[in-house]
Coordinates of C-alpha atoms in Angstrom, one line a residue:
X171 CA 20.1 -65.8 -38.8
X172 CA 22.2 -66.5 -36.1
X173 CA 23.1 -62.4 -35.9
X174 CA 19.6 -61.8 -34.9
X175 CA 19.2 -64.7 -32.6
X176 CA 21.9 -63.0 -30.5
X177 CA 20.5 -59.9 -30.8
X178 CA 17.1 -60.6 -29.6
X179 CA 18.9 -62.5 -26.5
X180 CA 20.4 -59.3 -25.8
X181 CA 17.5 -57.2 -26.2
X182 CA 15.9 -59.6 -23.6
X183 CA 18.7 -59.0 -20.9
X184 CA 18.5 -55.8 -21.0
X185 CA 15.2 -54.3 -21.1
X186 CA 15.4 -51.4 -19.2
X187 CA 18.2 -50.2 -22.2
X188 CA 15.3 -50.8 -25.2
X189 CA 14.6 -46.8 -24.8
X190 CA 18.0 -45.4 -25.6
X191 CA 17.1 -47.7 -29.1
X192 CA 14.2 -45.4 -29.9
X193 CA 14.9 -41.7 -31.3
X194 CA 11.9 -39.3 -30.3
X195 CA 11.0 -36.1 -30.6
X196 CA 10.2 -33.5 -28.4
X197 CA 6.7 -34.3 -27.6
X198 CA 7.1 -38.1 -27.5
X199 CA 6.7 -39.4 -30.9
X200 CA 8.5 -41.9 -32.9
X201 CA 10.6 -39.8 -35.5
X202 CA 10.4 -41.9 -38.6
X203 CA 12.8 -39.7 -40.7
X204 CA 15.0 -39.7 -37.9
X205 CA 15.2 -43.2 -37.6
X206 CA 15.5 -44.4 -41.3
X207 CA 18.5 -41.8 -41.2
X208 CA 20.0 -43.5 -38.5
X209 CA 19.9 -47.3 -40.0
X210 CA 21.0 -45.4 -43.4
X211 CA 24.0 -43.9 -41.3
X212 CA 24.8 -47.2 -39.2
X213 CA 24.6 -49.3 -42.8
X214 CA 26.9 -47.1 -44.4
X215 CA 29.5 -47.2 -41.7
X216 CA 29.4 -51.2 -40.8
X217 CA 31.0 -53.3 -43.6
X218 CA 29.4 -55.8 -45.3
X219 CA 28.8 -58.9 -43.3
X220 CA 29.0 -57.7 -40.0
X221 CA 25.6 -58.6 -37.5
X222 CA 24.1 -57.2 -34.9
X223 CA 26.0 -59.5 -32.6
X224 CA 29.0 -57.1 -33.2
X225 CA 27.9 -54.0 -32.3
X226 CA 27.4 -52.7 -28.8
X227 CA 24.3 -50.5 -27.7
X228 CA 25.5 -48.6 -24.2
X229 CA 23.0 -46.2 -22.7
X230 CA 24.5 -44.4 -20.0
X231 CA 22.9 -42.0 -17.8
X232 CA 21.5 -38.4 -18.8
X233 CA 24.6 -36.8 -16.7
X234 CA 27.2 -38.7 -18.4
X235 CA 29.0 -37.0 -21.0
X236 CA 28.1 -39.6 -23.6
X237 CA 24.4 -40.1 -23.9
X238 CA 22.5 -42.7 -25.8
X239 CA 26.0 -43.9 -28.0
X240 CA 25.5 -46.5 -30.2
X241 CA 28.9 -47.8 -30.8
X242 CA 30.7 -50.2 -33.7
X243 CA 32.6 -52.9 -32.2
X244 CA 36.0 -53.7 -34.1
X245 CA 35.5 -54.6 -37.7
X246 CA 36.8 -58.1 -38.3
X247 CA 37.2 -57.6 -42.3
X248 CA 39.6 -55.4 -43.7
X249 CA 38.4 -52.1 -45.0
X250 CA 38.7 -48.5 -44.1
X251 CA 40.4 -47.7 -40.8
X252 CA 38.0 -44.8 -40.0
X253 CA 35.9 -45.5 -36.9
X254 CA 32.3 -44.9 -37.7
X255 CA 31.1 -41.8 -35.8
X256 CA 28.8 -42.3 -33.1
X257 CA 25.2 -40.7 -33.5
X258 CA 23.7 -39.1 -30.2
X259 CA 20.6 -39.3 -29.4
X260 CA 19.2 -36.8 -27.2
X261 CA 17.2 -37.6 -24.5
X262 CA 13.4 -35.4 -24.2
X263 CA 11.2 -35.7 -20.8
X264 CA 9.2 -38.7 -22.4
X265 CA 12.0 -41.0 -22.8
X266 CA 12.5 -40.1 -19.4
X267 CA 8.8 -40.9 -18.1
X268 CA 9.2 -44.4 -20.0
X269 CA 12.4 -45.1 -18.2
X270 CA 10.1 -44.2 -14.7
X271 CA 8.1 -46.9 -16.1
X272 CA 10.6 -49.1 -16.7
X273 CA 11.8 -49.9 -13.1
X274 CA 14.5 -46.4 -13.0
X275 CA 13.7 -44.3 -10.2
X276 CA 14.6 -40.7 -11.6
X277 CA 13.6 -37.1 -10.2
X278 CA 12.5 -34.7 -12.6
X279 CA 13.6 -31.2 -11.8
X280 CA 12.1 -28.5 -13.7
X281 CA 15.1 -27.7 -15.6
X282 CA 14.8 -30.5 -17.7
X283 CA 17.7 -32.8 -17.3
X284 CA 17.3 -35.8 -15.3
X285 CA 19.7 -36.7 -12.0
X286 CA 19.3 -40.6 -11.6
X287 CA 18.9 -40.8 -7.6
X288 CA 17.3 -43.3 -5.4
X289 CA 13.4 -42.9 -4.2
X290 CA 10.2 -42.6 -6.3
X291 CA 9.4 -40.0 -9.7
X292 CA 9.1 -36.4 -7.8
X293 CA 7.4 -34.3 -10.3
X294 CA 8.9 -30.1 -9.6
X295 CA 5.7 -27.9 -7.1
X296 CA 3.0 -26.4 -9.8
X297 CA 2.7 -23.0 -10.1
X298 CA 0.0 -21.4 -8.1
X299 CA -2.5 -19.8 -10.1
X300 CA -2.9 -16.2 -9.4
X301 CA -6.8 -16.7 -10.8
X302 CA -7.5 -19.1 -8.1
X303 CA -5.9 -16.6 -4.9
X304 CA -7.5 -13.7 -6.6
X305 CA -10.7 -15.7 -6.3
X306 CA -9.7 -16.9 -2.7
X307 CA -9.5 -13.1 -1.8
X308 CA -12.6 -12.0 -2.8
X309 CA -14.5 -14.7 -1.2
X310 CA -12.6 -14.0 2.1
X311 CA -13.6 -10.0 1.6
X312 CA -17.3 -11.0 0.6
X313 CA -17.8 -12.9 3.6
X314 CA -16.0 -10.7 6.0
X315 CA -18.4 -7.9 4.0
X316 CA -21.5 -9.6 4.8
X317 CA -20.8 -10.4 8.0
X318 CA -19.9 -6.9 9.3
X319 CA -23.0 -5.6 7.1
X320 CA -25.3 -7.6 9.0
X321 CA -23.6 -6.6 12.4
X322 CA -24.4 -3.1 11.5
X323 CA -28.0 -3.4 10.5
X324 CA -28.4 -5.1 13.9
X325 CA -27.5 -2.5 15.7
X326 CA -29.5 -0.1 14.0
X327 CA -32.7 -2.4 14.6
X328 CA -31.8 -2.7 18.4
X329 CA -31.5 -6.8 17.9
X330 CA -27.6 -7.2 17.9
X331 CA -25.4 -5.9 20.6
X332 CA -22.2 -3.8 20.1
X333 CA -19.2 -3.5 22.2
X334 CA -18.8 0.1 24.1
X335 CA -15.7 1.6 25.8
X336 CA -17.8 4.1 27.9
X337 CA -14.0 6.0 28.7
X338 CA -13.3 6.4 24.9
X339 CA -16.2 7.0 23.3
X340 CA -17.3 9.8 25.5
X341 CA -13.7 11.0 24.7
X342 CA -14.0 10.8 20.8
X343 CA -17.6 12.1 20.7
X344 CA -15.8 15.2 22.4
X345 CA -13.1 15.5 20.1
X346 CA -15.7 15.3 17.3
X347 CA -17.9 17.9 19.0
X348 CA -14.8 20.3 19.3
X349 CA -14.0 20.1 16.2
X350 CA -17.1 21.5 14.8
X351 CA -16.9 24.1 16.5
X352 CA -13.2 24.8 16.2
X353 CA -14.4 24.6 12.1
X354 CA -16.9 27.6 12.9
X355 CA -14.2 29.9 14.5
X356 CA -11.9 28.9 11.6
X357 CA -14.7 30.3 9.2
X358 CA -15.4 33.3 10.9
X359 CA -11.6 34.3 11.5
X360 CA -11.5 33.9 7.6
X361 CA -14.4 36.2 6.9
X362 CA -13.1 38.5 9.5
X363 CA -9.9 38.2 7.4
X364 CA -11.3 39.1 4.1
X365 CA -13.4 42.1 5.7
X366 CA -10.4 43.3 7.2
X367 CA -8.7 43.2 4.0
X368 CA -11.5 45.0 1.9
X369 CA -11.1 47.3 4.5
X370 CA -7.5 48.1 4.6
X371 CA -7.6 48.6 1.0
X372 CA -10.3 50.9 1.1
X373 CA -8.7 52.8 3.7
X374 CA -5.5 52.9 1.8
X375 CA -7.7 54.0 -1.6
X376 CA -9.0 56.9 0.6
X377 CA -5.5 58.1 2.4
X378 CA -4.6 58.7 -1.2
X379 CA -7.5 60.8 -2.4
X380 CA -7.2 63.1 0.8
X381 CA -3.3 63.6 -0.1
X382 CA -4.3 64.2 -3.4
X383 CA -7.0 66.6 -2.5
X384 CA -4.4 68.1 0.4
X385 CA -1.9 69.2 -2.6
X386 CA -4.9 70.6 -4.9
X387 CA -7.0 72.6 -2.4
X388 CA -4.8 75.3 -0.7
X389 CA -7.5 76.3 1.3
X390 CA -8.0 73.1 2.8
X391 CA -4.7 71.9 2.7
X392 CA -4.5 70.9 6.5
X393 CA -7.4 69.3 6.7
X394 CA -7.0 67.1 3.9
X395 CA -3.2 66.1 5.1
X396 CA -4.8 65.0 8.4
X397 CA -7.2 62.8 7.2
X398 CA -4.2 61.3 4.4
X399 CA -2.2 60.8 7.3
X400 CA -4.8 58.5 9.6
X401 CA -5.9 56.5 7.0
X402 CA -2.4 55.4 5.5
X403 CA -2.0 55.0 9.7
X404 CA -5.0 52.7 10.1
X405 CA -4.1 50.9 6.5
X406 CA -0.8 50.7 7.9
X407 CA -2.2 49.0 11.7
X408 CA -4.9 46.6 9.4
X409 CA -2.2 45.3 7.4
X410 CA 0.0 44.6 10.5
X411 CA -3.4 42.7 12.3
X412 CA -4.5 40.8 8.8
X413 CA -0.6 39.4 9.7
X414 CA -1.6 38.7 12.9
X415 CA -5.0 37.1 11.8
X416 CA -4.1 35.1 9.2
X417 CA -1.3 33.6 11.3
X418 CA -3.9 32.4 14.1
X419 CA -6.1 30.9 11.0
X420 CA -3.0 28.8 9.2
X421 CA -2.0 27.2 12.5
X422 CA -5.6 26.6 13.8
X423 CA -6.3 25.6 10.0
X424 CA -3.3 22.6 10.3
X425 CA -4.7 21.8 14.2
X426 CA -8.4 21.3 12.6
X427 CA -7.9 19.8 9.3
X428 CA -4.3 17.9 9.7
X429 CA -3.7 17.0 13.4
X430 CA -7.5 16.5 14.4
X431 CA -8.2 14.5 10.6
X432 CA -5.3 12.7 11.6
X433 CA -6.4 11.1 15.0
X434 CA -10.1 11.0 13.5
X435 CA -9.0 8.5 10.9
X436 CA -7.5 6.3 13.5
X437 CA -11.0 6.7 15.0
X438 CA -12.8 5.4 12.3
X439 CA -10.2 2.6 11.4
X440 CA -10.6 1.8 15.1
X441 CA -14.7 1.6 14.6
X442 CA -14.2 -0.5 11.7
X443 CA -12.1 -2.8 13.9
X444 CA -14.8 -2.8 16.7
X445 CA -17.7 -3.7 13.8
X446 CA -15.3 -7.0 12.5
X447 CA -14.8 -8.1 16.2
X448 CA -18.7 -7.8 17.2
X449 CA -19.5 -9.4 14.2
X450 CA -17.2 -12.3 14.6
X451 CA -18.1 -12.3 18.1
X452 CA -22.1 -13.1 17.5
X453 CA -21.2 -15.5 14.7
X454 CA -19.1 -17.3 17.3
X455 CA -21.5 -17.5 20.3
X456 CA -24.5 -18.3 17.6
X457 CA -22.3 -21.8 16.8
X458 CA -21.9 -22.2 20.1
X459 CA -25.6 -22.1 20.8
X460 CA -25.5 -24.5 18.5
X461 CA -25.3 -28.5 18.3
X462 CA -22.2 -29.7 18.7
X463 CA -20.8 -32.7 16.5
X464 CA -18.3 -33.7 13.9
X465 CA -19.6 -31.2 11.5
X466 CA -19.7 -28.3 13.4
X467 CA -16.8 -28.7 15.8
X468 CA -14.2 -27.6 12.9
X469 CA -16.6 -24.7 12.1
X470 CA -16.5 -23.8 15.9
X471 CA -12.5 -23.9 15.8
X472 CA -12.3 -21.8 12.8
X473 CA -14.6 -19.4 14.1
X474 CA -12.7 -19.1 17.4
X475 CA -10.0 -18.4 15.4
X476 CA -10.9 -15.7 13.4
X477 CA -12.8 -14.2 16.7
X478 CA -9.1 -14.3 18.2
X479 CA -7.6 -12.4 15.4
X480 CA -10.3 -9.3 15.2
X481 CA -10.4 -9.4 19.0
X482 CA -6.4 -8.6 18.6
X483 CA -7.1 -5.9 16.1
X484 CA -9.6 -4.5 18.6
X485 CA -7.0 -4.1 21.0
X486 CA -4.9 -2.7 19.2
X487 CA -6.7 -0.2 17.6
X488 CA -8.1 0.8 20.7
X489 CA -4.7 1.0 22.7
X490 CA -3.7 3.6 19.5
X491 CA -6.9 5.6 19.4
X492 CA -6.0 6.7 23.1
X493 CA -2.3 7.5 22.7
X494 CA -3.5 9.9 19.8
X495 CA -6.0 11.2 21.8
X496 CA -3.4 11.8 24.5
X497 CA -1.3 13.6 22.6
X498 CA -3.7 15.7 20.6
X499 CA -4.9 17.4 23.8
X500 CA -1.7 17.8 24.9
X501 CA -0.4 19.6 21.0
X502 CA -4.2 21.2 21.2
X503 CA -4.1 22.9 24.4
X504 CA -0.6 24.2 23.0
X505 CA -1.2 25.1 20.1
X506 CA -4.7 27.4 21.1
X507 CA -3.5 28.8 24.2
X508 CA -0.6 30.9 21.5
X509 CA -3.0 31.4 19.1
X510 CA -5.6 32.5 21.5
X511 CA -3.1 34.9 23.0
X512 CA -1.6 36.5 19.7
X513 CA -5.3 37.0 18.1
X514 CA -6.3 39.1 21.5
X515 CA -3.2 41.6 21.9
X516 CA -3.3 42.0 18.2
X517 CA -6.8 42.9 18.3
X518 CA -7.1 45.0 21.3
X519 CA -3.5 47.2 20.1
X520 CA -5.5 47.4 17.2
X521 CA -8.5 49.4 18.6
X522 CA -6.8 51.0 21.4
X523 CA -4.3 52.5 18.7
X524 CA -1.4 51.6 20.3
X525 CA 0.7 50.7 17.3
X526 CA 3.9 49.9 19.1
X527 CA 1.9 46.8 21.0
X528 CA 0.5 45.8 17.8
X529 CA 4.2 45.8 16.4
X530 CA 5.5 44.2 19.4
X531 CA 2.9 41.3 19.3
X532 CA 4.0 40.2 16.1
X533 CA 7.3 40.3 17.0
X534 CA 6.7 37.9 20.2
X535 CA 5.6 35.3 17.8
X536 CA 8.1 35.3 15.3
X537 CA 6.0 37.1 12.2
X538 CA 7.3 38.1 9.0
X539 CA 4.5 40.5 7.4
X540 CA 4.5 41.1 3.5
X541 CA 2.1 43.8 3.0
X542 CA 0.9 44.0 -0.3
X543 CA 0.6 48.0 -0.6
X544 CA 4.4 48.1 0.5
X545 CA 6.8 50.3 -1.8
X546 CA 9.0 47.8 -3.8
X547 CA 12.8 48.1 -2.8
X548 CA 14.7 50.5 -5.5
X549 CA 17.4 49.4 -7.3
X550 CA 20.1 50.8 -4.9
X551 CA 18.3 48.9 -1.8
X552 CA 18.3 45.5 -4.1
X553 CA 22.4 45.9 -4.0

């Protein structure tokens, strides 16, 4: 009787210890089995007789090396000299919460052990839910959607008003309009091309029926060999200005669809840009139309906000749209006035006859011709 009397007083004094007494498990719970092991295991190693006034309960902290010990004081009978061993109880995140309670100011950091500091129970940051900024995302790109959508069915009924850089656009509806027309030459040159080609190979066909014809008919021998002789010369001439040709319609191909696509897709980002600032633009001056109190002056702010941004975009959209356009007229004018020049020397050597100016035209721009009715090299020449 008088062993438990002490060792109530001593659970009294020390209340905040009364948690390293209970075993849990990892959710919580009181761990019966666990527990009647323990008294079994703390029976077995105390000798008979010995109270609870004997032993001493220490609970350190969770850093120390020895955590939740529950150690035999010195046996006062005689008996084995074996110290009992001490059982450890580990410690589990709601032992810790109860400790919280319990007056111990701990911080909890998500790696599961517990650092005893001073200040209140800091729980680790929460993981931000992807859901929720997916969500967050698509409300921003509905609303900016709707917005711009109703910017642009204004301006097609005449009611909403648009922002125009008279300078620019006259420059890009140029650009636009010399492009289609560039795209009709470039079709043209290509049927030209493929005529040209049918043609050469016909011509070629029929230089090889009159050599034939020259070697078969000895009566018309010179006749025949004159005609062999100017059309393997003209096949010879068309194959050199299909070079020639198709050379003018690669580069003014890559000037049309790469150079000119290019600086039109800046265009059109740049429109989009001018559509999100214009529609921003309205939804700011319709709030402040608008009353003005404790509701809507936050709405005003964050609208002047977002008008800042686009206008920025604008800016810079616009400031890039006219460097490109700089420069393409610059690489244009370039890049034509050669093309321009090879396609007419090539074309009048061509029907003039002169067949050393056709040669040397090709040669002043740096073309390589493979003529597909050229001989193939022999084996000596491949050495």
């Amino acid at each position: 009787m008088i062993h438990i009397a002490q060792g109530s007083a001593m659970a009294q004094e020390s209340p905040k210890n009364s948690a390293a007494e209970i075993p849990v498990t990892s959710n919580g719970q009181l761990e019966d089995s666990h527990e009647h092991s323990f008294n079994r295991d703390l029976k077995r190693s105390l000798p008979v007789g010995l109270g609870l006034s004997e032993t001493k309960i220490t609970s350190h902290g969770f850093d120390s090396t020895k955590e939740g010990v529950v150690e035999a004081g010195p046996f006062p009978g005689k008996g084995s000299s074996a110290s009992p061993k001490p059982s450890v109880i580990s410690p589990s995140s709601a032992a810790a919460s109860r400790l919280a309670g319990q007056g111990c100011d701990l911080i909890i950091p998500t790696g599961g052990r517990a650092q005893q500091k001073s200040g209140p129970v800091v729980l680790a940051d929460e993981v931000k839910n992807p859901a929720m900024e997916k969500l967050e995302l698509v409300r921003k790109w509905s609303l900016n959607t709707y917005k711009c959508t109703r910017q642009i069915i204004s301006e097609k009924l005449g009611r909403g008003s648009r922002t125009v850089d008279l300078e620019l656009e006259a420059q890009i509806d140029i650009l636009r309009d010399n492009k289609k027309k560039y795209e009709n030459i470039l079709k043209l040159a290509q049927t030209l091309s493929t005529q040209l080609f049918q043609m050469v190979h016909t011509q070629r066909q029929l230089g090889d029926a009159f050599a034939d014809l020259s070697l078969k008919s000895l009566e018309l021998h010179e006749e025949f060999g004159y005609n062999a002789d100017t059309q393997k010369l003209l096949a010879k001439n068309g194959e050199t200005l299909l070079g020639a040709i198709n050379f003018f319609i690669a580069n003014v191909n890559t000037l049309v669809n790469k150079t000119i696509e290019d600086t039109l897709l800046t265009v059109k980002q740049y429109e989009s840009a001018r559509i999100e600032y214009d529609a921003y633009r309205t939804d700011l001056e319709e709030l402040n139309l608008g009353p003005r109190d404790a509701n809507t002056l936050p709405k005003i702010e964050q609208s002047q906000q977002l008008f800042q941004v686009h206008k920025e975009k604008y800016d810079k959209m616009r400031n890039d749209v006219s460097i490109k356009l700089k420069f393409l007229e610059e690489n244009k004018v370039k890049v034509l006035h050669n093309q321009l020049v090879l396609f007419h020397n090539a074309i009048a050597a061509y029907f003039a006859g002169n067949q050393k100016q056709l040669e040397q035209t090709l040669k002043q721009f740096h073309i390589k011709l493979k003529t597909p009715g050229a001989d193939a090299p022999s084996w000596l020449e491949e050495q």
